[in-house]
Short mmCIF file of C-alpha atoms in Angstrom, two decimals:
data_model
loop_
_atom_site.label_atom_id
_atom_site.label_comp_id
_atom_site.label_asym_id
_atom_site.label_seq_id
_atom_site.Cartn_x
_atom_site.Cartn_y
_atom_site.Cartn_z
CA MET A 1214 -0.18 -8.07 -14.05
CA SER A 1215 2.88 -6.55 -12.36
CA VAL A 1216 4.11 -7.65 -8.95
CA ARG A 1217 2.91 -4.36 -7.47
CA ASP A 1218 -0.59 -4.72 -8.94
CA ASN A 1219 -0.83 -8.35 -7.88
CA PHE A 1220 0.28 -7.54 -4.33
CA GLU A 1221 -2.26 -4.73 -4.07
CA LYS A 1222 -4.99 -7.06 -5.31
CA ARG A 1223 -4.06 -9.74 -2.76
CA VAL A 1224 -4.17 -7.26 0.11
CA GLY A 1225 -7.62 -6.15 -1.04
CA GLU A 1226 -8.85 -9.73 -1.04
CA GLN A 1227 -7.39 -10.30 2.44
CA PHE A 1228 -9.03 -7.12 3.72
CA ARG A 1229 -12.45 -8.13 2.41
CA GLU A 1230 -12.16 -11.59 3.94
CA ALA A 1231 -10.97 -10.25 7.31
CA THR A 1232 -13.77 -7.66 7.55
CA LYS A 1233 -16.72 -9.50 6.03
CA ASP A 1234 -18.46 -9.69 9.43
CA HIS A 1235 -17.53 -6.19 10.60
CA VAL A 1236 -20.25 -3.91 11.93
CA MET A 1237 -20.13 -0.13 12.03
CA THR A 1238 -20.63 1.70 15.32
CA VAL A 1239 -20.82 5.50 15.38
CA LEU A 1240 -19.21 6.63 18.63
CA ARG A 1241 -19.35 10.34 17.86
CA GLU A 1242 -21.00 12.40 15.15
CA ASP A 1243 -20.86 16.16 15.40
CA GLY A 1244 -20.50 17.65 11.93
CA LEU A 1245 -16.94 17.03 10.78
CA TYR A 1246 -16.06 15.62 14.20
CA ARG A 1247 -16.63 11.89 13.84
CA HIS A 1248 -15.48 8.70 15.53
CA VAL A 1249 -16.62 5.56 13.73
CA ARG A 1250 -15.57 2.03 14.69
CA PHE A 1251 -15.64 -1.07 12.50
CA ALA A 1252 -15.31 -4.47 14.16
CA LYS A 1253 -16.74 -7.95 14.26
CA PRO A 1254 -19.05 -8.15 17.30
CA GLY A 1255 -17.40 -9.85 20.24
CA THR A 1256 -13.84 -9.57 18.97
CA GLY A 1257 -11.25 -6.92 18.30
CA PHE A 1258 -9.49 -8.78 15.52
CA TYR A 1259 -8.84 -6.50 12.54
CA HIS A 1260 -10.93 -3.73 14.07
CA PHE A 1261 -10.27 -0.15 13.01
CA ASP A 1262 -11.48 3.31 13.91
CA LEU A 1263 -11.92 6.30 11.60
CA ILE A 1264 -11.70 9.65 13.35
CA THR A 1265 -12.16 12.98 11.58
CA TRP A 1266 -11.93 16.63 12.50
CA PRO A 1267 -11.82 19.60 10.12
CA GLY A 1268 -9.10 18.94 7.55
CA TYR A 1269 -7.93 15.61 8.98
CA LEU A 1270 -8.66 11.89 9.06
CA ALA A 1271 -6.98 9.39 11.35
CA ILE A 1272 -7.18 5.61 11.12
CA SER A 1273 -6.11 3.41 14.01
CA GLY A 1274 -6.52 -0.22 14.92
CA ASP A 1275 -4.98 -3.65 14.53
CA MET A 1276 -3.27 -2.86 11.24
CA ASP A 1277 -1.35 0.33 12.05
CA GLY A 1278 -2.41 3.96 12.19
CA HIS A 1279 -2.01 7.05 10.02
CA ILE A 1280 -3.20 10.65 9.86
CA PHE A 1281 -4.12 12.23 6.52
CA ARG A 1282 -4.71 15.89 5.69
CA ARG A 1283 -6.24 17.36 2.53
CA LEU A 1284 -9.89 18.53 2.45
CA GLU A 1285 -12.04 20.09 5.14
CA ASP A 1286 -14.13 16.90 5.07
CA MET A 1287 -11.77 13.98 4.63
CA PHE A 1288 -14.66 11.56 4.16
CA GLN A 1289 -15.31 13.44 0.93
CA PHE A 1290 -11.67 12.96 -0.09
CA PHE A 1291 -11.83 9.16 0.32
CA ALA A 1292 -15.40 8.70 -0.94
CA GLY A 1293 -16.20 6.67 -4.03
CA ASP A 1294 -15.66 3.22 -5.51
CA ARG A 1295 -12.54 4.06 -7.49
CA GLN A 1296 -9.43 1.95 -7.07
CA ILE A 1297 -7.36 2.84 -4.03
CA ASN A 1298 -4.53 5.25 -4.84
CA PRO A 1299 -1.68 4.60 -2.36
CA VAL A 1300 0.74 6.81 -4.30
CA TYR A 1301 -1.48 9.91 -4.14
CA TRP A 1302 -2.93 9.14 -0.73
CA SER A 1303 0.49 8.67 0.86
CA GLU A 1304 1.32 12.22 -0.22
CA LYS A 1305 -1.52 13.39 2.06
CA LEU A 1306 0.02 11.89 5.19
CA CYS A 1307 0.59 14.68 7.67
CA THR A 1308 4.37 14.63 8.10
CA ASP A 1309 7.52 13.18 6.59
CA ARG A 1310 7.77 11.09 9.73
CA GLY A 1311 4.30 9.73 9.01
CA ARG A 1312 5.44 8.67 5.53
CA ARG A 1313 8.30 6.57 6.87
CA GLY A 1314 7.50 2.89 6.93
CA VAL A 1315 4.66 3.03 4.41
CA LYS A 1316 6.98 1.54 1.79
CA GLU A 1317 9.30 -1.45 2.13
CA TYR A 1318 11.71 -3.55 0.11
CA ASP A 1319 10.09 -6.40 -1.82
CA GLU A 1320 12.05 -9.37 -3.17
CA GLU A 1321 9.50 -10.04 -5.92
CA ILE A 1322 9.79 -6.46 -7.16
CA PHE A 1323 13.59 -6.80 -7.12
CA HIS A 1324 13.37 -9.97 -9.23
CA GLU A 1325 10.85 -8.47 -11.65
CA THR A 1326 12.83 -5.24 -12.07
CA VAL A 1327 16.12 -6.99 -12.78
CA ALA A 1328 14.52 -9.56 -15.11
CA ASP A 1329 12.80 -6.81 -17.10
CA HIS A 1330 16.01 -4.78 -17.30
CA ILE A 1331 18.16 -7.52 -18.81
CA LYS A 1332 15.63 -8.36 -21.55
CA ASP A 1333 16.95 -5.45 -23.60
CA TYR A 1334 20.50 -6.81 -23.48
CA GLU A 1335 20.12 -10.57 -23.97
CA ASP A 1336 20.74 -10.42 -27.73
CA GLU A 1337 23.88 -8.37 -27.26
CA PHE A 1338 25.21 -10.47 -24.36
CA PRO A 1339 24.50 -14.20 -24.90
CA GLY A 1340 24.14 -16.14 -21.66
CA LEU A 1341 23.23 -13.02 -19.68
CA ALA A 1342 20.02 -14.45 -18.23
CA ALA A 1343 21.80 -17.58 -17.03
CA ALA A 1344 24.57 -15.51 -15.48
CA VAL A 1345 22.07 -13.32 -13.66
CA GLN A 1346 20.30 -16.42 -12.42
CA GLU A 1347 23.53 -17.86 -11.05
CA GLN A 1348 25.11 -14.71 -9.63
CA VAL A 1349 21.99 -12.89 -8.43
CA PHE A 1350 18.76 -14.86 -8.28
CA ASP A 1351 20.35 -18.00 -6.82
CA GLU A 1352 21.70 -15.90 -3.96
CA ASP A 1353 19.74 -14.80 -0.91
CA TYR A 1354 18.57 -11.32 -1.88
CA GLY A 1355 16.16 -10.88 1.03
CA ASP A 1356 18.17 -7.92 2.31
CA GLU A 1357 17.91 -4.81 0.15
CA ASP A 1358 21.49 -3.61 0.64
CA TYR A 1359 22.90 -7.05 -0.15
CA ALA A 1360 20.61 -7.33 -3.19
CA ARG A 1361 21.95 -4.05 -4.55
CA GLN A 1362 25.51 -5.20 -3.86
CA LEU A 1363 24.87 -8.37 -5.89
CA LEU A 1364 23.99 -6.18 -8.85
CA GLN A 1365 26.91 -3.86 -8.23
CA ASP A 1366 29.35 -6.80 -8.26
CA PHE A 1367 27.79 -8.54 -11.26
CA LYS A 1368 29.90 -8.92 -14.41
CA HIS A 1369 29.29 -10.97 -17.54
CA GLU A 1370 31.13 -10.63 -20.84
CA GLY A 1371 31.45 -6.87 -20.47
CA PHE A 1372 27.93 -6.33 -19.13
CA GLU A 1373 27.50 -4.53 -15.83
CA PHE A 1374 24.52 -3.03 -14.02
CA THR A 1375 24.76 0.75 -13.58
CA ASP A 1376 23.20 3.19 -11.11
CA VAL A 1377 21.72 0.30 -9.12
CA TRP A 1378 21.60 2.37 -5.92
CA GLU A 1379 19.02 4.57 -7.62
CA TRP A 1380 16.69 1.71 -8.58
CA ASP A 1381 13.45 1.41 -6.62
CA PHE A 1382 12.69 -2.07 -5.30
CA THR A 1383 10.05 -0.95 -2.81
CA TYR A 1384 6.29 -0.79 -2.69
CA TYR A 1385 3.68 0.20 -0.17
CA SER A 1386 3.58 -2.10 2.82
CA HIS A 1387 0.85 -4.63 3.47
CA HIS A 1388 -0.31 -2.61 6.50
CA PHE A 1389 -0.49 0.68 4.62
CA LEU A 1390 -2.44 -0.84 1.72
CA TRP A 1391 -4.76 -2.52 4.24
CA CYS A 1392 -5.41 0.88 5.82
CA CYS A 1393 -6.18 2.35 2.39
CA TYR A 1394 -8.77 -0.34 1.75
CA ALA A 1395 -10.17 0.12 5.27
CA ILE A 1396 -10.61 3.87 4.87
CA GLN A 1397 -12.30 3.56 1.49
CA TRP A 1398 -14.64 0.80 2.64
CA GLY A 1399 -15.35 2.50 5.96
CA VAL A 1400 -16.28 5.80 4.33
CA LYS A 1401 -18.48 4.01 1.81
CA THR A 1402 -20.25 2.06 4.57
CA TYR A 1403 -20.80 5.25 6.57
CA ARG A 1404 -22.14 7.15 3.56
CA GLU A 1405 -24.53 4.33 2.65
CA ALA A 1406 -25.91 4.24 6.19
CA GLU A 1407 -26.20 8.03 6.20
CA SER A 1408 -28.15 8.10 2.92
CA ALA A 1409 -30.43 5.25 4.01
CA ALA A 1410 -31.42 6.91 7.31
CA PRO A 1411 -33.84 9.53 5.88
CA LYS A 1412 -35.56 6.89 3.74
CA ALA A 1413 -36.08 4.70 6.80
CA VAL A 1414 -37.72 7.61 8.62
CA ALA A 1415 -39.96 8.36 5.62
CA ASP A 1416 -41.01 4.71 5.33
CA ALA A 1417 -41.89 4.60 9.02
CA ALA A 1418 -44.02 7.73 8.65
#
């Protein structure tokens, strides 16, 4: 499993643990105009609201806020049990400004990317892995610009990294992934309650 996949899985597990006692409260329901809150009774920790109007869905709460635009009914867009799709969903954020901050530099992705890259050259350049360990991985590469500079300055027996400023060492932030899980789960919870309501009325009759 890649670093990106593992990170996404961990965020999903954290979301499920943080929201296991959440209860849904419908604050407004007027066609496509909805305001639905999810929170553990008596506390606001990890609460979030889903608000829709024709063509839009907004999420707000403890873990950031975003506005998405795609279908007339955005609950339909996020419905289903499929795996979250942060790549596609981030493209539906309303503005370029809204897309800023949804991705961030990740040291694990940097390490994985560099380690995978040099595998193709280790036979041609003996000692390459050890040199990368000493000159790159043993350094503090917590800052993205400095990490790229480490690669730019690296030299070993004629080997050099090229085009390192074009490499992508980012992935979707913890908060954005959390919001993706929240939207999907919130829409599913709302739909399940909606479909159960007519049956409850029929049973009572």
